């Protein structure tokens, strides 16, 4: 079945900088924004962009992700020609290996891509929160007659040295690429989203695989090799909301951004919906004394206390007299009566005992010691326990160092 | 596959649903913040292990067809069996003009379908019933008891429009079938019946031959020759047949004990998702003693109300004791109490609308106030 364009989504990352949150699941499966998971963003972008065939490359702890994606039906990716396919590493007749790098992951699935004989392949990663029309990027790729198009966005000059930076000419064609340069020549940062002409990519992947010194990585090996060979490389400028949620702080920030559409992250905009597999539960009940302000809430929850500036996933319980502020509560979390949760990320099914205190405001901590408080999924905090700001607890309630 | 087949009746009947029933049958009225009434009957059946369900339709059923789709939401989109939608294809009277006069007539209208039923027993349910019955247990008891028909009855003080009532003896056998009562007595029938497929077909054929269309009249006639056994359900059970019932029953959901029973996790009520974002409460928003679905934006005050997906309550607006259907917009400083707003209603700034607990006002779908 020939397809004009298919997408390959790199979802194998461990997400080690999310520490306890990714102890049992791959980063793209981490809940975000109340009802979503991170992977909902690239999957919904695909379906909204008219891409109906997506390969999801999994490797690290894939169970949660696999069951979440299922048939792909929530994203309309369960068509009879195409749809979403989970692609784990596999054993061939000559043995098999783990995915050695991003480029190797695609290399090992050349057979899958060849099935669709596409003109273009979009390479996506599963750890970014953004809304983007990939068809617009593919159009730019076609018009520039490029072998590769990289989406870029302007970042503040002061931060440019943290990114992969592109230097471009007057036609926005890439002339130079530098990974985390000390003295950046531009402020156009790569967003880790690529469109390749499949013929060209196939050739470079094969060559890259044959090179024993290569790390088999797009940013480190494949893109530089293409540039050195004088391939036409186009930049595609993106200006909307985009955030890498690979760290606890950025994950928390992006959740807070969702509360204020002025941040650019407007999930209520129905012209570009983000789809999710939703749980089946009754609507949220807010009790007689509930005081919920500047917060997002989801179905199946019972809220009887105070919730402010927070993002609550489905099936959350906040008891009477409890207070949750500036926090992100993942599905099934229970905050018992009288407990206080501040500046925290609580993993799925955490239980916060009555009258305990988890986290604290930046002002409450000693100079230089403050941080978000993060609880692993299924962690229980005993009644009355104090959990200081910046502390991370594992699933058994023990302190874990970062 | 277990031995029970489901048939849900969703045809037009005399009712007092006013604007709510103008565009749809009672079974497809939104209820409880995210459900349609028929979701309850379907979930009851599916939770009892029923794999094949027929839905008998007649009159204003577009909304119902949209809602049912392939039956996927209830896992009833199957290769064998699953959901069968039964419009009046085989009805001898003027097609779609005459409503069915009773259940027997409705079943006679789909007589060929009855022959395709693979199971030995059938559960008949009305589409206007909101309940969460342990139907698997009721079915088991039916088979064990040797009854000809199990009649499920409610046990609360609620009367219902055009209800059927049953009296029973101490062994649970039905001794009297009553309807058109001025003052209700006995147990309120929930219009849920379990009987063997063969008996159902025999009754339908016998009655059709005599132009006898009413199921309950048939039960009344045969109360001595058939063993009619009662099953008394003492939990929440609402029949949605008038605006007043709709309103009173909706408001009962604000009681946690009733919610816990109706939405018990062992027997989940399944409903379509809405693909909306999370609900957002603004810095000045206040929402107490209310049920709120997803995708709402609340910047004003909401008390003792039920909000369906995508409802907007702007700053300064006050909503009390209301049921607001999907995408209702209440503009700045408007005030609503005892209002049922159908889908896509917009109430402009500074408007004040007040009904009363004994006469909730219904705003028709799409109206702009």
PDB file of C-alpha atoms in Angstrom, chain A residues 105-205:
ATOM      1  CA  UNK A 105      15.870   2.285  15.507  1.00  0.00           C
ATOM      2  CA  UNK A 106      14.638   3.504  12.128  1.00  0.00           C
ATOM      3  CA  UNK A 107      17.266   1.386  10.330  1.00  0.00           C
ATOM      4  CA  UNK A 108      15.971  -1.769  11.998  1.00  0.00           C
ATOM      5  CA  UNK A 109      12.501  -0.956  10.692  1.00  0.00           C
ATOM      6  CA  UNK A 110      13.383  -0.261   7.071  1.00  0.00           C
ATOM      7  CA  UNK A 111      11.246  -3.270   6.209  1.00  0.00           C
ATOM      8  CA  UNK A 112       8.219  -1.680   7.844  1.00  0.00           C
ATOM      9  CA  UNK A 113       8.671   1.620   6.047  1.00  0.00           C
ATOM     10  CA  UNK A 114       9.263  -0.113   2.704  1.00  0.00           C
ATOM     11  CA  UNK A 115       5.843  -1.761   3.074  1.00  0.00           C
ATOM     12  CA  UNK A 116       4.306   1.653   2.491  1.00  0.00           C
ATOM     13  CA  UNK A 117       6.905   2.831  -0.038  1.00  0.00           C
ATOM     14  CA  UNK A 118       6.459   6.448   1.127  1.00  0.00           C
ATOM     15  CA  UNK A 119       7.868   9.565  -0.517  1.00  0.00           C
ATOM     16  CA  UNK A 120       8.435  11.160   2.873  1.00  0.00           C
ATOM     17  CA  UNK A 121       9.012   9.990   6.404  1.00  0.00           C
ATOM     18  CA  UNK A 122       8.352  12.242   9.386  1.00  0.00           C
ATOM     19  CA  UNK A 123      10.503  11.434  12.418  1.00  0.00           C
ATOM     20  CA  UNK A 124       8.969  12.468  15.738  1.00  0.00           C
ATOM     21  CA  UNK A 125       9.890  12.081  19.334  1.00  0.00           C
ATOM     22  CA  UNK A 126       7.598  11.216  22.187  1.00  0.00           C
ATOM     23  CA  UNK A 127       8.604  13.805  24.753  1.00  0.00           C
ATOM     24  CA  UNK A 128       7.384  17.133  23.443  1.00  0.00           C
ATOM     25  CA  UNK A 129       4.208  19.075  24.148  1.00  0.00           C
ATOM     26  CA  UNK A 130       3.136  21.077  21.080  1.00  0.00           C
ATOM     27  CA  UNK A 131       0.559  21.359  18.332  1.00  0.00           C
ATOM     28  CA  UNK A 132       1.990  21.272  14.829  1.00  0.00           C
ATOM     29  CA  UNK A 133       0.621  20.702  11.350  1.00  0.00           C
ATOM     30  CA  UNK A 134       3.137  18.262   9.888  1.00  0.00           C
ATOM     31  CA  UNK A 135       1.532  18.553   6.460  1.00  0.00           C
ATOM     32  CA  UNK A 136       2.666  22.171   6.366  1.00  0.00           C
ATOM     33  CA  UNK A 137       6.211  21.061   7.133  1.00  0.00           C
ATOM     34  CA  UNK A 138       6.055  18.393   4.424  1.00  0.00           C
ATOM     35  CA  UNK A 139       4.892  21.081   2.000  1.00  0.00           C
ATOM     36  CA  UNK A 140       7.912  23.182   2.894  1.00  0.00           C
ATOM     37  CA  UNK A 141      10.099  20.109   2.342  1.00  0.00           C
ATOM     38  CA  UNK A 142       8.615  19.522  -1.111  1.00  0.00           C
ATOM     39  CA  UNK A 143       8.853  23.154  -2.166  1.00  0.00           C
ATOM     40  CA  UNK A 144      12.478  23.386  -1.061  1.00  0.00           C
ATOM     41  CA  UNK A 145      13.198  20.160  -2.951  1.00  0.00           C
ATOM     42  CA  UNK A 146      15.103  19.079   0.141  1.00  0.00           C
ATOM     43  CA  UNK A 147      16.437  15.706   1.247  1.00  0.00           C
ATOM     44  CA  UNK A 148      15.806  16.642   4.838  1.00  0.00           C
ATOM     45  CA  UNK A 149      13.787  19.351   6.587  1.00  0.00           C
ATOM     46  CA  UNK A 150      14.268  20.150  10.244  1.00  0.00           C
ATOM     47  CA  UNK A 151      11.744  22.119  12.242  1.00  0.00           C
ATOM     48  CA  UNK A 152      13.334  24.944  14.181  1.00  0.00           C
ATOM     49  CA  UNK A 153      12.211  27.645  16.517  1.00  0.00           C
ATOM     50  CA  UNK A 154      13.782  30.830  17.747  1.00  0.00           C
ATOM     51  CA  UNK A 155      15.040  30.586  21.293  1.00  0.00           C
ATOM     52  CA  UNK A 156      16.489  33.396  23.424  1.00  0.00           C
ATOM     53  CA  UNK A 157      20.145  33.944  22.486  1.00  0.00           C
ATOM     54  CA  UNK A 158      21.127  33.370  26.103  1.00  0.00           C
ATOM     55  CA  UNK A 159      19.760  29.819  25.945  1.00  0.00           C
ATOM     56  CA  UNK A 160      20.929  28.954  22.443  1.00  0.00           C
ATOM     57  CA  UNK A 161      23.987  27.077  23.689  1.00  0.00           C
ATOM     58  CA  UNK A 162      21.702  24.418  25.254  1.00  0.00           C
ATOM     59  CA  UNK A 163      20.236  23.331  21.910  1.00  0.00           C
ATOM     60  CA  UNK A 164      21.216  21.926  18.548  1.00  0.00           C
ATOM     61  CA  UNK A 165      21.603  25.172  16.597  1.00  0.00           C
ATOM     62  CA  UNK A 166      21.103  25.651  12.845  1.00  0.00           C
ATOM     63  CA  UNK A 167      22.762  28.331  10.774  1.00  0.00           C
ATOM     64  CA  UNK A 168      20.668  29.166   7.685  1.00  0.00           C
ATOM     65  CA  UNK A 169      21.040  31.137   4.462  1.00  0.00           C
ATOM     66  CA  UNK A 170      18.603  33.666   2.974  1.00  0.00           C
ATOM     67  CA  UNK A 171      16.248  30.905   1.801  1.00  0.00           C
ATOM     68  CA  UNK A 172      16.232  29.288   5.224  1.00  0.00           C
ATOM     69  CA  UNK A 173      18.349  26.442   3.923  1.00  0.00           C
ATOM     70  CA  UNK A 174      20.591  24.971   6.585  1.00  0.00           C
ATOM     71  CA  UNK A 175      24.278  25.702   6.142  1.00  0.00           C
ATOM     72  CA  UNK A 176      25.603  24.512   9.429  1.00  0.00           C
ATOM     73  CA  UNK A 177      24.513  22.443  12.376  1.00  0.00           C
ATOM     74  CA  UNK A 178      26.128  22.575  15.820  1.00  0.00           C
ATOM     75  CA  UNK A 179      25.097  20.521  18.827  1.00  0.00           C
ATOM     76  CA  UNK A 180      25.111  22.727  21.961  1.00  0.00           C
ATOM     77  CA  UNK A 181      27.610  25.284  20.581  1.00  0.00           C
ATOM     78  CA  UNK A 182      29.557  27.500  22.990  1.00  0.00           C
ATOM     79  CA  UNK A 183      29.263  30.424  20.584  1.00  0.00           C
ATOM     80  CA  UNK A 184      26.021  29.973  18.677  1.00  0.00           C
ATOM     81  CA  UNK A 185      25.880  31.440  15.166  1.00  0.00           C
ATOM     82  CA  UNK A 186      22.096  31.688  15.238  1.00  0.00           C
ATOM     83  CA  UNK A 187      19.227  31.277  17.649  1.00  0.00           C
ATOM     84  CA  UNK A 188      17.336  28.724  15.572  1.00  0.00           C
ATOM     85  CA  UNK A 189      17.091  25.575  17.667  1.00  0.00           C
ATOM     86  CA  UNK A 190      16.203  22.132  16.343  1.00  0.00           C
ATOM     87  CA  UNK A 191      12.970  20.752  17.781  1.00  0.00           C
ATOM     88  CA  UNK A 192      13.901  17.156  17.031  1.00  0.00           C
ATOM     89  CA  UNK A 193      11.240  16.856  14.302  1.00  0.00           C
ATOM     90  CA  UNK A 194      12.502  15.820  10.863  1.00  0.00           C
ATOM     91  CA  UNK A 195      11.028  15.214   7.441  1.00  0.00           C
ATOM     92  CA  UNK A 196      13.148  13.071   5.139  1.00  0.00           C
ATOM     93  CA  UNK A 197      12.747  11.969   1.574  1.00  0.00           C
ATOM     94  CA  UNK A 198      12.679   8.250   2.148  1.00  0.00           C
ATOM     95  CA  UNK A 199      15.079   7.402  -0.697  1.00  0.00           C
ATOM     96  CA  UNK A 200      17.740   9.686   0.736  1.00  0.00           C
ATOM     97  CA  UNK A 201      17.199   8.631   4.325  1.00  0.00           C
ATOM     98  CA  UNK A 202      17.314   4.965   3.421  1.00  0.00           C
ATOM     99  CA  UNK A 203      20.719   5.465   1.787  1.00  0.00           C
ATOM    100  CA  UNK A 204      22.171   7.406   4.730  1.00  0.00           C
ATOM    101  CA  UNK A 205      20.805   4.977   7.316  1.00  0.00           C
TER     102      UNK A 205
END
